[in-house]
Short mmCIF file of C-alpha atoms in Angstrom, two decimals:
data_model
loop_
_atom_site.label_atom_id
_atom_site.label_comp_id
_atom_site.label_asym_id
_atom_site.label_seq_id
_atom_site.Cartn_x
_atom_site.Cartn_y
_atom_site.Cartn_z
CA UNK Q 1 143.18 47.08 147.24
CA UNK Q 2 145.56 50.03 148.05
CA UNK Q 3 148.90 49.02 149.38
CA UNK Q 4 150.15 52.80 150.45
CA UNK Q 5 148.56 54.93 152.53
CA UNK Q 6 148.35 58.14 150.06
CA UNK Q 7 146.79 55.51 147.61
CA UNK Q 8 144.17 54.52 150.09
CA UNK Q 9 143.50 58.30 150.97
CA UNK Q 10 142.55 58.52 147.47
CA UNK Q 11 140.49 55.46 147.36
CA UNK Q 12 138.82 56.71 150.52
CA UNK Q 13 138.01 60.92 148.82
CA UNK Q 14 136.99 58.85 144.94
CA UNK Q 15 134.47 57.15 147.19
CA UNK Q 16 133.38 60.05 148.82
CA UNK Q 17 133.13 62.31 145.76
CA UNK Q 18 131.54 59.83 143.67
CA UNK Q 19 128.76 59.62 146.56
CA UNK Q 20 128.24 63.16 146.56
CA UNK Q 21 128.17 63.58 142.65
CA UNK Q 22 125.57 60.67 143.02
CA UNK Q 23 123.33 62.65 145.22
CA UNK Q 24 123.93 65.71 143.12
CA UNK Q 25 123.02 64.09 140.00
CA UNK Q 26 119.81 62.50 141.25
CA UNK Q 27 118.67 65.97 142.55
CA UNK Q 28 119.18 67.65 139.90
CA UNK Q 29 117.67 65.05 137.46
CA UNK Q 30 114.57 65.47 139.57
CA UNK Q 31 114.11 69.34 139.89
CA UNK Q 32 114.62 68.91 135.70
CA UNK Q 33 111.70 66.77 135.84
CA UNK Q 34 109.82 68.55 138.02
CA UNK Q 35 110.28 71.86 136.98
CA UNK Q 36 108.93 70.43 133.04
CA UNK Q 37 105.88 68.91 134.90
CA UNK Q 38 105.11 72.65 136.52
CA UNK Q 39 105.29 74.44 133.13
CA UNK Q 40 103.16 71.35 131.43
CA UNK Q 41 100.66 71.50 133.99
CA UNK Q 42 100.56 75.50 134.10
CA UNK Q 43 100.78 75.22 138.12
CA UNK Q 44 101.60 77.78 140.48
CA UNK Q 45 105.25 79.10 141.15
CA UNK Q 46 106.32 77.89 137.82
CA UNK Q 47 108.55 80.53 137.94
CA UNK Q 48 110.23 80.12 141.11
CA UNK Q 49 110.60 76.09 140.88
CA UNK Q 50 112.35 76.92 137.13
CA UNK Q 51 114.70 79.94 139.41
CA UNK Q 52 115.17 76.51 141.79
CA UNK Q 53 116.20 74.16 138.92
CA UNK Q 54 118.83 76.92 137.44
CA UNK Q 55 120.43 77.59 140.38
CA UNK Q 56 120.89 73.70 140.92
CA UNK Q 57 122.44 73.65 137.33
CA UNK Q 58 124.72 76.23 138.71
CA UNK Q 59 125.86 75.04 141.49
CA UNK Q 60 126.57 71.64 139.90
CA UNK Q 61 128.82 73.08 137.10
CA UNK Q 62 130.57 75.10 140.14
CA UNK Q 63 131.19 71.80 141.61
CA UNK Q 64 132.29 70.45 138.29
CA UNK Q 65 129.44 67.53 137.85
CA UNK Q 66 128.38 68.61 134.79
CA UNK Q 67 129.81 70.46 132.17
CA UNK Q 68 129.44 74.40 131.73
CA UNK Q 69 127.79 73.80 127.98
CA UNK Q 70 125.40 70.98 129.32
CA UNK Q 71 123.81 73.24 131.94
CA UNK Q 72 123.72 75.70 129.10
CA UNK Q 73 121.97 73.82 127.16
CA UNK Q 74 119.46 72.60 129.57
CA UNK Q 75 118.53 75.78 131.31
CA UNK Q 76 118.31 77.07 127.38
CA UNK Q 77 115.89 74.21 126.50
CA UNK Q 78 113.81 75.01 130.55
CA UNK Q 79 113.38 78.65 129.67
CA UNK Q 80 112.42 78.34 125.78
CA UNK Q 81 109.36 75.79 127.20
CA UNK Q 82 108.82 77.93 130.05
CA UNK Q 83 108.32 80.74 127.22
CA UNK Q 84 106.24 78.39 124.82
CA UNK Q 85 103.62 77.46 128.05
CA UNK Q 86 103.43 81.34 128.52
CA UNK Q 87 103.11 82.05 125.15
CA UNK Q 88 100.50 79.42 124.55
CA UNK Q 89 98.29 80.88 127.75
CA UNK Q 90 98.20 83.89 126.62
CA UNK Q 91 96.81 83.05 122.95
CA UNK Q 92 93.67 81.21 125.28
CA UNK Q 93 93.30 83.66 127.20
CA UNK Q 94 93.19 86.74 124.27
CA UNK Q 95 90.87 84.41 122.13
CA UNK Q 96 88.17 83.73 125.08
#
């Protein structure tokens, strides 16, 4: 344990932060999983649950839990199956 008081301050705000990345994470991890689940199952508001999911990315790098070039990469991989799903429903839909 923390002998000083500045030292148990910063025990006290690592504690805190590392709650609050927690949270942040699982949210996040979620909305990914989620918003992949939309585009596989063609549902409704695809669109605006994928909007949901980038902003979350976002706000995360803002608050420095993930990296700039990991969000980047993620909303990158979102969007190209987003595209794909689109792509593919449109083929069905000209051939029929």
């Amino acid at each position: 344990m923390p002998q000083k008081n500045a030292a148990k301050k910063a025990l006290r705000q690592s504690l805190k932060h590392a709650t609050r990345n927690q949270k942040i994470q699982t949210e996040l991890k979620m909305t990914l999983k989620k918003s992949r689940q939309f585009i596989d199952a063609k549902k409704d508001g695809v669109k605006t649950k994928v909007a949901d999911t980038i902003k979350l990315l976002d706000k995360a790098v803002k608050k420095g839990i993930i990296k700039k070039n990991t969000a980047a990469r993620k909303k990158s991989r979102l969007m190209q199956r987003l595209h794909a799903a689109a792509k593919a429903s449109d083929a069905k839909t000209s051939q029929a």
